[in-house]
Amino acid sequence: MIHIRHTRQIAPGRQADAVARAHEWMAIFKEAAGVDVRVSVATTGTLGRLCTSEDYESMGAFEAAIAKGFGSPKGLALMAKVNQEVRDGTNRFVPNTHHDEFWRDA
């Protein structure tokens, strides 16, 4: 089993927007790839962090889900919107704070 964790720092005053955007991605991946993505916010440590997490049977299953989610019409449209927000400086997250962790069962 492969466990993926994506964490990022939410921009000041943007937590509600960031959580809403994460739930948009969650719905796209559920519809396109059947993946259950969980959305969490930090309650200790560095507050203002958001984590999305999902589990896969293998790296191949992860790669297939990524292709389906980001490659779907809704995924492509949301990615274009996010890219425009980054260019405009209206992104919901602090730049360069996205961190991915890949874990496997031992």
mmCIF file of C-alpha atoms in Angstrom:
data_model
loop_
_atom_site.group_PDB
_atom_site.id
_atom_site.type_symbol
_atom_site.label_atom_id
_atom_site.label_comp_id
_atom_site.label_asym_id
_atom_site.label_seq_id
_atom_site.Cartn_x
_atom_site.Cartn_y
_atom_site.Cartn_z
ATOM 1 C CA MET A 1 0.000 0.000 0.000
ATOM 2 C CA ILE A 2 1.290 3.472 -0.917
ATOM 3 C CA HIS A 3 0.275 6.472 1.200
ATOM 4 C CA ILE A 4 0.638 9.960 -0.302
ATOM 5 C CA ARG A 5 0.645 13.153 1.782
ATOM 6 C CA HIS A 6 0.703 16.620 0.207
ATOM 7 C CA THR A 7 1.209 19.521 2.612
ATOM 8 C CA ARG A 8 1.349 23.243 1.944
ATOM 9 C CA GLN A 9 1.195 26.495 3.899
ATOM 10 C CA ILE A 10 -2.037 28.440 3.486
ATOM 11 C CA ALA A 11 -1.686 32.130 2.647
ATOM 12 C CA PRO A 12 -2.764 34.474 5.476
ATOM 13 C CA GLY A 13 -6.533 34.935 5.560
ATOM 14 C CA ARG A 14 -7.130 32.266 2.902
ATOM 15 C CA GLN A 15 -7.907 29.143 4.963
ATOM 16 C CA ALA A 16 -11.580 28.895 3.973
ATOM 17 C CA ASP A 17 -10.665 29.421 0.297
ATOM 18 C CA ALA A 18 -7.846 26.871 0.517
ATOM 19 C CA VAL A 19 -10.050 24.214 2.092
ATOM 20 C CA ALA A 20 -12.755 24.861 -0.517
ATOM 21 C CA ARG A 21 -10.203 24.504 -3.339
ATOM 22 C CA ALA A 22 -8.896 21.250 -1.836
ATOM 23 C CA HIS A 23 -12.454 19.922 -1.779
ATOM 24 C CA GLU A 24 -12.805 20.876 -5.478
ATOM 25 C CA TRP A 25 -9.765 18.725 -6.264
ATOM 26 C CA MET A 26 -11.136 15.986 -4.021
ATOM 27 C CA ALA A 27 -14.387 15.875 -6.020
ATOM 28 C CA ILE A 28 -12.528 15.807 -9.355
ATOM 29 C CA PHE A 29 -10.314 12.899 -8.306
ATOM 30 C CA LYS A 30 -13.287 11.002 -6.873
ATOM 31 C CA GLU A 31 -15.266 11.426 -10.101
ATOM 32 C CA ALA A 32 -12.422 10.859 -12.569
ATOM 33 C CA ALA A 33 -10.381 8.186 -10.798
ATOM 34 C CA GLY A 34 -12.479 6.877 -7.910
ATOM 35 C CA VAL A 35 -9.877 8.099 -5.403
ATOM 36 C CA ASP A 36 -10.867 9.163 -1.901
ATOM 37 C CA VAL A 37 -8.770 12.228 -1.041
ATOM 38 C CA ARG A 38 -8.861 13.394 2.568
ATOM 39 C CA VAL A 39 -8.417 17.070 3.458
ATOM 40 C CA SER A 40 -6.990 18.083 6.853
ATOM 41 C CA VAL A 41 -5.715 21.259 8.493
ATOM 42 C CA ALA A 42 -2.995 21.456 11.140
ATOM 43 C CA THR A 43 -4.088 21.649 14.761
ATOM 44 C CA THR A 44 -0.573 21.733 16.272
ATOM 45 C CA GLY A 45 2.882 22.795 15.148
ATOM 46 C CA THR A 46 2.888 25.290 12.304
ATOM 47 C CA LEU A 47 -0.749 26.310 12.065
ATOM 48 C CA GLY A 48 -2.167 27.341 8.715
ATOM 49 C CA ARG A 49 -1.057 24.172 6.953
ATOM 50 C CA LEU A 50 -3.302 22.033 4.777
ATOM 51 C CA CYS A 51 -2.762 18.363 4.017
ATOM 52 C CA THR A 52 -4.402 16.236 1.376
ATOM 53 C CA SER A 53 -3.838 12.508 1.597
ATOM 54 C CA GLU A 54 -4.780 9.425 -0.331
ATOM 55 C CA ASP A 55 -3.853 5.741 -0.437
ATOM 56 C CA TYR A 56 -3.134 3.488 -3.422
ATOM 57 C CA GLU A 57 -2.453 -0.205 -3.912
ATOM 58 C CA SER A 58 0.739 0.575 -5.877
ATOM 59 C CA MET A 59 2.724 3.371 -7.522
ATOM 60 C CA GLY A 60 1.151 2.303 -10.807
ATOM 61 C CA ALA A 61 -2.309 2.912 -9.347
ATOM 62 C CA PHE A 62 -1.137 6.347 -8.146
ATOM 63 C CA GLU A 63 0.194 7.245 -11.606
ATOM 64 C CA ALA A 64 -3.035 6.106 -13.273
ATOM 65 C CA ALA A 65 -5.151 8.167 -10.858
ATOM 66 C CA ILE A 66 -3.013 11.274 -11.412
ATOM 67 C CA ALA A 67 -3.386 10.899 -15.187
ATOM 68 C CA LYS A 68 -7.162 10.494 -14.887
ATOM 69 C CA GLY A 69 -7.663 13.312 -12.367
ATOM 70 C CA PHE A 70 -5.435 15.958 -13.908
ATOM 71 C CA GLY A 71 -6.252 14.781 -17.439
ATOM 72 C CA SER A 72 -10.021 15.008 -17.028
ATOM 73 C CA PRO A 73 -11.780 18.062 -18.490
ATOM 74 C CA LYS A 74 -12.601 19.344 -14.989
ATOM 75 C CA GLY A 75 -9.047 18.682 -13.803
ATOM 76 C CA LEU A 76 -7.548 20.550 -16.763
ATOM 77 C CA ALA A 77 -9.927 23.482 -16.250
ATOM 78 C CA LEU A 78 -9.139 23.749 -12.546
ATOM 79 C CA MET A 79 -5.392 23.477 -13.219
ATOM 80 C CA ALA A 80 -5.644 26.356 -15.713
ATOM 81 C CA LYS A 81 -7.506 28.402 -13.103
ATOM 82 C CA VAL A 82 -4.885 27.644 -10.431
ATOM 83 C CA ASN A 83 -2.051 28.540 -12.813
ATOM 84 C CA GLN A 84 -3.706 31.881 -13.560
ATOM 85 C CA GLU A 85 -4.090 32.589 -9.831
ATOM 86 C CA VAL A 86 -0.386 31.882 -9.320
ATOM 87 C CA ARG A 87 0.492 34.312 -12.121
ATOM 88 C CA ASP A 88 -1.883 36.931 -10.670
ATOM 89 C CA GLY A 89 -0.523 36.512 -7.141
ATOM 90 C CA THR A 90 -3.932 35.459 -5.810
ATOM 91 C CA ASN A 91 -3.010 31.861 -5.012
ATOM 92 C CA ARG A 92 -4.392 30.396 -1.785
ATOM 93 C CA PHE A 93 -1.034 28.977 -0.728
ATOM 94 C CA VAL A 94 2.365 30.417 0.166
ATOM 95 C CA PRO A 95 4.760 29.840 -2.768
ATOM 96 C CA ASN A 96 7.355 27.079 -2.433
ATOM 97 C CA THR A 97 5.725 25.435 0.599
ATOM 98 C CA HIS A 98 4.210 22.413 -1.178
ATOM 99 C CA HIS A 99 5.764 19.203 0.094
ATOM 100 C CA ASP A 100 4.920 15.664 -1.051
ATOM 101 C CA GLU A 101 5.632 12.541 0.973
ATOM 102 C CA PHE A 102 5.277 9.006 -0.337
ATOM 103 C CA TRP A 103 5.065 6.242 2.274
ATOM 104 C CA ARG A 104 4.678 2.484 1.925
ATOM 105 C CA ASP A 105 3.589 -0.157 4.362
ATOM 106 C CA ALA A 106 6.516 -1.858 6.088
#
